[in-house]
Short mmCIF file of C-alpha atoms in Angstrom, two decimals:
data_model
loop_
_atom_site.label_atom_id
_atom_site.label_comp_id
_atom_site.label_asym_id
_atom_site.label_seq_id
_atom_site.Cartn_x
_atom_site.Cartn_y
_atom_site.Cartn_z
CA MET A 1 0.00 0.00 0.00
CA SER A 2 3.02 2.25 0.35
CA ASN A 3 3.05 2.55 -3.44
CA LEU A 4 -0.30 4.33 -3.26
CA SER A 5 1.11 7.17 -1.22
CA SER A 6 4.34 7.50 -3.17
CA SER A 7 4.47 10.55 -5.38
CA ASP A 8 7.10 9.09 -7.71
CA PRO A 9 6.88 5.28 -8.02
CA SER A 10 9.64 3.63 -10.00
CA PRO A 11 8.41 2.17 -13.28
CA THR A 12 9.09 -1.51 -13.71
CA ASN A 13 9.69 -1.38 -17.45
CA PRO A 14 10.94 1.99 -18.76
CA ASP A 15 10.65 2.37 -22.53
CA SER A 16 12.63 4.59 -24.83
CA GLU A 17 9.83 4.91 -27.40
CA SER A 18 6.88 7.24 -26.87
CA PRO A 19 3.51 5.48 -26.49
CA HIS A 20 0.72 6.18 -28.94
CA GLY A 21 -1.05 9.45 -28.15
CA ALA A 22 -4.43 7.71 -27.85
CA LEU A 23 -3.22 5.93 -24.72
CA PHE A 24 -2.93 9.24 -22.90
CA LEU A 25 -6.59 9.97 -23.67
CA VAL A 26 -7.55 6.72 -21.96
CA LEU A 27 -5.96 7.79 -18.68
CA HIS A 28 -8.90 10.04 -17.76
CA TYR A 29 -11.28 7.06 -17.84
CA LEU A 30 -9.23 4.58 -15.81
CA PRO A 31 -10.33 3.54 -12.30
CA LEU A 32 -7.88 4.35 -9.53
CA ARG A 33 -6.35 0.88 -9.32
CA GLU A 34 -5.63 0.76 -13.06
CA LEU A 35 -4.33 4.34 -13.07
CA LEU A 36 -1.83 3.54 -10.33
CA ALA A 37 -0.72 0.43 -12.23
CA PHE A 38 -0.51 2.29 -15.54
CA GLN A 39 2.04 4.77 -14.23
CA ARG A 40 4.45 1.88 -13.66
CA VAL A 41 4.43 0.87 -17.31
CA SER A 42 7.11 3.36 -18.33
CA ARG A 43 8.84 6.52 -17.22
CA ILE A 44 6.80 8.51 -19.75
CA PHE A 45 3.51 7.34 -18.26
CA CYS A 46 4.83 7.81 -14.73
CA ASP A 47 5.68 11.44 -15.41
CA ALA A 48 2.48 12.11 -17.36
CA ILE A 49 0.20 10.67 -14.68
CA SER A 50 1.91 12.07 -11.61
CA SER A 51 2.20 15.59 -13.07
CA ASP A 52 -1.37 15.97 -14.37
CA PRO A 53 -3.74 17.22 -11.61
CA SER A 54 -6.78 16.75 -13.85
CA LEU A 55 -6.39 12.96 -13.57
CA TRP A 56 -6.88 13.15 -9.80
CA ARG A 57 -9.85 15.50 -9.46
CA GLU A 58 -12.34 12.64 -9.17
CA ILE A 59 -11.12 9.79 -6.97
CA THR A 60 -13.03 6.60 -6.16
CA VAL A 61 -11.49 4.03 -3.84
CA GLN A 62 -13.22 0.66 -3.76
CA SER A 63 -12.35 -3.00 -3.24
CA PRO A 64 -9.67 -4.33 -3.21
CA LEU A 65 -7.86 -1.05 -2.45
CA SER A 66 -10.40 0.09 0.14
CA ALA A 67 -9.36 -2.43 2.79
CA LYS A 68 -5.73 -1.28 2.57
CA LEU A 69 -6.14 2.48 2.25
CA THR A 70 -4.71 4.43 5.19
CA ASP A 71 -4.83 8.13 6.02
CA GLU A 72 -1.26 8.53 4.79
CA ALA A 73 -1.98 6.81 1.49
CA LEU A 74 -5.16 8.84 0.97
CA LEU A 75 -3.25 12.08 1.50
CA GLY A 76 -0.62 10.92 -0.99
CA ILE A 77 -3.25 10.23 -3.64
CA THR A 78 -5.38 13.34 -3.14
CA SER A 79 -2.33 15.63 -3.03
CA ARG A 80 -1.79 14.88 -6.72
CA ALA A 81 -4.86 16.97 -7.47
CA GLU A 82 -2.91 19.96 -6.12
CA GLY A 83 -5.90 21.38 -4.26
CA THR A 84 -8.37 20.89 -7.13
CA LEU A 85 -10.08 17.70 -5.90
CA ARG A 86 -13.79 17.82 -6.76
CA SER A 87 -15.09 14.34 -5.98
CA LEU A 88 -13.99 11.80 -3.37
CA THR A 89 -15.73 8.44 -2.98
CA LEU A 90 -14.44 6.07 -0.31
CA ILE A 91 -16.31 2.75 -0.27
CA ASP A 92 -15.76 0.56 2.81
CA CYS A 93 -12.43 2.24 3.61
CA VAL A 94 -12.33 1.07 7.21
CA LYS A 95 -8.88 2.53 8.00
CA ILE A 96 -9.71 6.14 7.15
CA SER A 97 -10.13 8.36 10.22
CA ASP A 98 -11.72 11.74 10.84
CA VAL A 99 -8.26 13.32 11.05
CA GLY A 100 -7.23 11.98 7.65
CA LEU A 101 -10.44 13.08 5.95
CA LEU A 102 -10.33 16.53 7.55
CA THR A 103 -6.79 17.01 6.28
CA VAL A 104 -7.91 16.15 2.75
CA VAL A 105 -10.81 18.59 3.00
CA ASP A 106 -8.55 21.36 4.30
CA GLN A 107 -6.27 20.89 1.30
CA ASN A 108 -9.16 20.67 -1.19
CA PRO A 109 -11.87 23.19 -0.22
CA GLU A 110 -13.62 22.95 -3.60
CA ILE A 111 -14.93 19.40 -3.01
CA THR A 112 -18.55 19.08 -4.14
CA LYS A 113 -19.01 15.32 -3.80
CA LEU A 114 -18.05 13.35 -0.70
CA PHE A 115 -19.27 9.76 -0.50
CA VAL A 116 -18.10 7.65 2.46
CA PRO A 117 -20.44 4.61 2.63
CA GLY A 118 -19.19 1.87 4.91
CA CYS A 119 -16.24 3.86 6.32
CA LEU A 120 -16.80 2.56 9.84
CA TYR A 121 -13.92 4.44 11.47
CA LEU A 122 -15.39 7.81 10.52
CA THR A 123 -17.74 9.42 13.04
CA ALA A 124 -20.81 11.61 12.80
CA ASP A 125 -19.01 14.35 14.73
CA GLY A 126 -16.19 14.18 12.20
CA MET A 127 -18.56 14.57 9.24
CA VAL A 128 -20.19 17.59 10.88
CA GLU A 129 -16.73 19.12 11.27
CA VAL A 130 -15.97 18.39 7.61
CA VAL A 131 -19.04 20.32 6.48
CA LYS A 132 -18.30 23.19 8.87
CA ARG A 133 -14.77 23.54 7.55
CA LEU A 134 -15.94 23.51 3.95
CA HIS A 135 -18.44 26.21 4.87
CA GLU A 136 -15.70 28.30 6.48
CA ARG A 137 -13.32 27.90 3.54
CA LYS A 138 -15.85 28.47 0.73
CA GLY A 139 -18.45 30.58 2.49
CA ASN A 140 -21.14 28.11 1.36
CA VAL A 141 -21.56 24.40 0.74
CA ASP A 142 -24.57 24.68 -1.55
CA GLN A 143 -23.15 22.25 -4.08
CA LEU A 144 -21.87 19.61 -1.67
CA ARG A 145 -23.42 16.14 -1.84
CA LEU A 146 -22.86 13.74 1.07
CA ARG A 147 -23.44 9.99 1.19
CA LEU A 148 -23.13 8.62 4.72
CA TYR A 149 -24.80 5.21 4.35
CA GLY A 150 -23.22 2.82 6.86
CA LEU A 151 -21.82 5.53 9.14
CA CYS A 152 -22.50 4.58 12.76
CA ASN A 153 -24.19 6.59 15.50
CA ILE A 154 -25.65 9.45 13.46
CA LYS A 155 -28.14 11.21 15.72
CA LYS A 156 -30.85 13.76 15.07
CA ASP A 157 -28.57 16.56 16.29
CA HIS A 158 -25.94 15.63 13.71
CA LEU A 159 -28.54 15.47 10.96
CA ASP A 160 -30.01 18.84 11.92
CA VAL A 161 -26.60 20.51 11.70
CA LEU A 162 -25.80 18.88 8.35
CA ASN A 163 -29.17 19.86 6.91
CA SER A 164 -28.75 23.44 8.11
CA PHE A 165 -25.69 23.71 5.87
CA LEU A 166 -26.71 21.50 2.96
CA CYS A 167 -30.45 21.95 2.52
CA LYS A 168 -30.84 25.63 1.80
CA ASP A 169 -33.10 27.35 -0.70
CA GLY A 170 -33.44 25.24 -3.85
CA LEU A 171 -31.57 22.30 -2.37
CA ARG A 172 -34.32 21.76 0.19
CA SER A 173 -36.68 20.63 -2.56
CA LYS A 174 -34.04 18.16 -3.76
CA SER A 175 -33.77 16.76 -0.24
CA LEU A 176 -37.47 15.89 -0.48
CA MET A 177 -37.09 13.94 -3.72
CA PRO A 178 -38.41 10.34 -3.55
CA SER A 179 -35.84 7.69 -2.76
CA PHE A 180 -36.49 4.12 -3.89
CA TYR A 181 -35.03 0.88 -2.58
CA GLY A 182 -32.86 -1.21 -4.90
CA SER A 183 -30.63 -4.28 -4.82
CA ASN A 184 -27.54 -2.10 -4.38
CA HIS A 185 -28.79 -1.11 -0.92
CA SER A 186 -28.99 -4.69 0.40
CA SER A 187 -25.61 -5.61 -1.09
CA GLY A 188 -23.93 -2.67 0.60
CA THR A 189 -22.69 -1.22 -2.70
CA ASN A 190 -24.95 1.78 -2.77
CA ASN A 191 -23.21 4.70 -4.46
CA ASN A 192 -26.28 6.46 -5.75
CA ASP A 193 -25.93 10.08 -6.80
CA ASP A 194 -29.54 11.17 -7.25
CA GLY A 195 -28.81 14.85 -6.77
CA ARG A 196 -29.98 15.01 -3.15
CA PRO A 197 -27.59 16.84 -0.80
CA ILE A 198 -27.57 13.97 1.74
CA ASP A 199 -28.76 10.38 1.59
CA VAL A 200 -29.82 9.71 5.20
CA GLU A 201 -32.78 11.19 7.05
CA MET A 202 -34.97 10.58 10.08
CA CYS A 203 -37.15 7.49 9.66
CA PRO A 204 -40.74 8.55 10.37
CA MET A 205 -41.43 5.23 12.12
CA CYS A 206 -38.44 4.34 14.30
CA ARG A 207 -36.99 7.89 14.48
CA SER A 208 -33.51 6.61 13.66
CA VAL A 209 -31.23 8.28 11.11
CA ARG A 210 -31.04 5.84 8.21
CA LEU A 211 -31.78 5.48 4.52
CA VAL A 212 -35.51 6.10 4.16
CA PHE A 213 -37.35 4.73 1.14
CA ASP A 214 -40.55 5.69 -0.63
CA CYS A 215 -42.85 3.10 -2.15
CA THR A 216 -42.70 2.42 -5.88
CA ARG A 217 -46.27 1.14 -6.11
CA ASP A 218 -48.72 3.33 -8.04
CA LYS A 219 -51.61 2.37 -5.77
CA CYS A 220 -49.63 3.52 -2.73
CA ARG A 221 -48.56 6.74 -4.42
CA LYS A 222 -52.18 7.57 -5.30
CA MET A 223 -53.39 7.04 -1.72
CA GLU A 224 -52.01 9.82 0.46
CA GLN A 225 -52.53 7.97 3.73
CA ARG A 226 -51.03 4.75 2.38
CA TRP A 227 -48.11 6.71 0.91
CA VAL A 228 -47.21 7.95 4.38
CA GLU A 229 -47.71 4.58 6.05
CA CYS A 230 -45.35 2.65 3.76
CA ARG A 231 -42.51 5.17 3.88
CA GLY A 232 -39.64 4.24 6.18
CA CYS A 233 -36.27 2.54 6.55
CA PHE A 234 -35.73 -1.09 5.58
CA PHE A 235 -35.98 -2.21 9.20
CA CYS A 236 -39.49 -0.77 9.49
CA ILE A 237 -40.92 -1.54 6.05
CA ALA A 238 -40.22 -4.82 4.24
CA ARG A 239 -39.47 -4.14 0.58
CA CYS A 240 -39.21 -6.20 -2.57
CA GLU A 241 -35.64 -6.70 -3.70
CA ASP A 242 -36.58 -6.30 -7.36
CA CYS A 243 -39.22 -3.56 -7.58
CA GLY A 244 -38.68 -1.76 -4.25
CA GLY A 245 -42.38 -1.86 -3.39
CA CYS A 246 -43.68 -2.44 0.11
CA ILE A 247 -44.58 -5.98 1.21
CA ASP A 248 -47.56 -6.69 3.41
CA PRO A 249 -46.33 -8.04 6.79
CA ASP A 250 -48.75 -10.97 6.43
CA HIS A 251 -46.98 -12.03 3.22
CA VAL A 252 -43.37 -11.72 4.37
CA SER A 253 -43.10 -15.39 5.34
CA HIS A 254 -44.19 -16.38 1.82
CA SER A 255 -41.96 -13.90 -0.01
CA GLU A 256 -38.51 -15.35 0.57
CA SER A 257 -36.30 -16.09 -2.40
CA ALA A 258 -33.59 -18.72 -2.82
CA CYS A 259 -31.03 -15.98 -2.11
CA LYS A 260 -32.85 -15.05 1.15
CA HIS A 261 -34.01 -11.67 -0.16
CA LEU A 262 -37.67 -10.66 0.01
CA LEU A 263 -39.83 -10.47 -3.10
CA CYS A 264 -43.36 -9.17 -3.52
CA ILE A 265 -45.92 -11.65 -4.82
CA ASP A 266 -46.01 -10.01 -8.27
CA CYS A 267 -42.24 -10.31 -8.78
CA TRP A 268 -42.17 -13.75 -7.13
CA LEU A 269 -44.67 -15.15 -9.64
CA GLN A 270 -42.77 -13.83 -12.67
CA LEU A 271 -39.40 -15.39 -11.83
CA PRO A 272 -38.28 -18.98 -12.64
CA LYS A 273 -38.37 -21.29 -9.62
CA CYS A 274 -36.09 -23.94 -8.20
CA ASP A 275 -37.26 -27.41 -9.27
CA THR A 276 -36.88 -28.65 -5.68
CA CYS A 277 -38.03 -25.91 -3.28
CA ASN A 278 -40.05 -23.78 -5.72
CA ARG A 279 -38.23 -20.57 -4.74
CA PRO A 280 -36.83 -18.04 -7.24
CA TYR A 281 -33.64 -16.03 -7.23
CA CYS A 282 -34.06 -12.25 -7.26
CA LYS A 283 -32.84 -10.44 -10.37
CA GLY A 284 -29.64 -9.48 -8.60
CA HIS A 285 -28.73 -13.18 -8.39
CA ASN A 286 -30.09 -14.33 -11.74
CA SER A 287 -26.59 -15.42 -12.75
CA PHE A 288 -27.30 -18.56 -10.68
CA VAL A 289 -30.15 -19.41 -13.04
CA GLY A 290 -29.30 -21.36 -16.19
CA PRO A 291 -30.54 -20.67 -19.72
CA THR A 292 -33.57 -22.92 -19.17
CA THR A 293 -36.55 -22.18 -16.93
CA GLY A 294 -35.81 -25.05 -14.54
CA PHE A 295 -32.86 -25.01 -12.14
CA ILE A 296 -31.71 -26.25 -8.75
CA CYS A 297 -30.86 -23.51 -6.26
CA GLN A 298 -27.56 -23.63 -4.40
CA GLU A 299 -29.15 -24.50 -1.06
CA CYS A 300 -31.00 -27.50 -2.50
CA ALA A 301 -27.93 -28.60 -4.47
CA ASP A 302 -25.80 -28.50 -1.32
CA GLY A 303 -28.49 -30.38 0.61
CA ASP A 304 -28.67 -33.15 -1.99
CA PHE A 305 -24.89 -33.44 -2.02
CA LEU A 306 -24.65 -33.79 1.76
CA HIS A 307 -27.55 -36.25 1.81
CA ASN A 308 -25.81 -38.52 -0.70
CA VAL A 309 -22.39 -38.48 1.00
CA PRO A 310 -21.93 -41.92 2.65
CA GLU A 311 -21.26 -41.91 6.37
CA ALA A 312 -17.66 -42.58 7.28
CA GLY A 313 -17.16 -45.84 9.11
CA PHE A 314 -15.07 -45.90 12.23
#
C-alpha cells in the first residue's frame, strides 16, 4: 500500500519509445487501481500521470484497495490533485479516520461530492466538522453532496446541523425527492448520486437516522394515507428486492427467495423457480439461473450433495 502514497513510483519497465497518443486519452477514464498500475508501465507514463492534476480531481477508492487504504496513502493520492479535488468516494475504507479526511478537506476546499459509505472508522461528529470547515473555507456548501450510508451513531442533532448547511433554498426541494429501494442497498454497494444533498434522514417510524425509502407502487402513491404509512427505513418496512415496493407483513413469510431476499408476490410469480423448493432467485442473483426455466438452487444442491455423502465408518 506504500506505493499508493508514493508521489514518484519507480516504473518496472521503462521504454525509450513514446507510447501512442491515444493511450494518454484513456488515462482520464481509468479507475484508480488501473491508473496507479498504468504509471508503472514506463517513465513517460509515470511522469504524465503524476504531473497531471486533472487525472486526480475525481477519486473513487473501492475493493480491493479500500481495505488497505490508510490516512497517509489517501493524502498521498489526493495531493496529486494539487488542491483541485472535486469528488472523493471512499467505499468501505475502514482505515480512514476523521483526522485523515479533515486534512484532505482542508487541502481541497472545492470538493462538491463526498461519499463515504461503509467507512466505519469515521464518526458523525467528524462529518459535521468536515461540512463546517468547507463552509468556512468556501463561504457556502450549496453544491456539496454527502453519502453517509453505513456511518455509525448518526443522531438527530448531527442530521439537523448537516441539513442546516446542505439543505438551503433550492436544495431543500431536492432533499425531499423520492428515494427508492434497490438491490444495491442490500448488497452494501450503494453509491447512488440522485442529486440530493444527503442520503440519510430521520425514519418517520423508528426515528432513527437511516436510509428512508418511498414506495414504488402506483396504488400507494395515489393514496395519500397509504403513501405515508409505507414510507420508512428497511428495518421498518419490508421491501421487494426487485421492484422496491412495500410488502404486506402478512406475506413476508411467503416472499422469501432462494437468495434469502424478500420479493413481492407479483415479482415472485414472474421469476423462474427452483425445481426442488419452488423458490426463485431475485434479479440481482439471476446469474445462478441457467438458460432454461428449470434449475436447482444452491441450497438444495448442497443439501442433496450432503444427503448422498456416505457416512464414514469408524
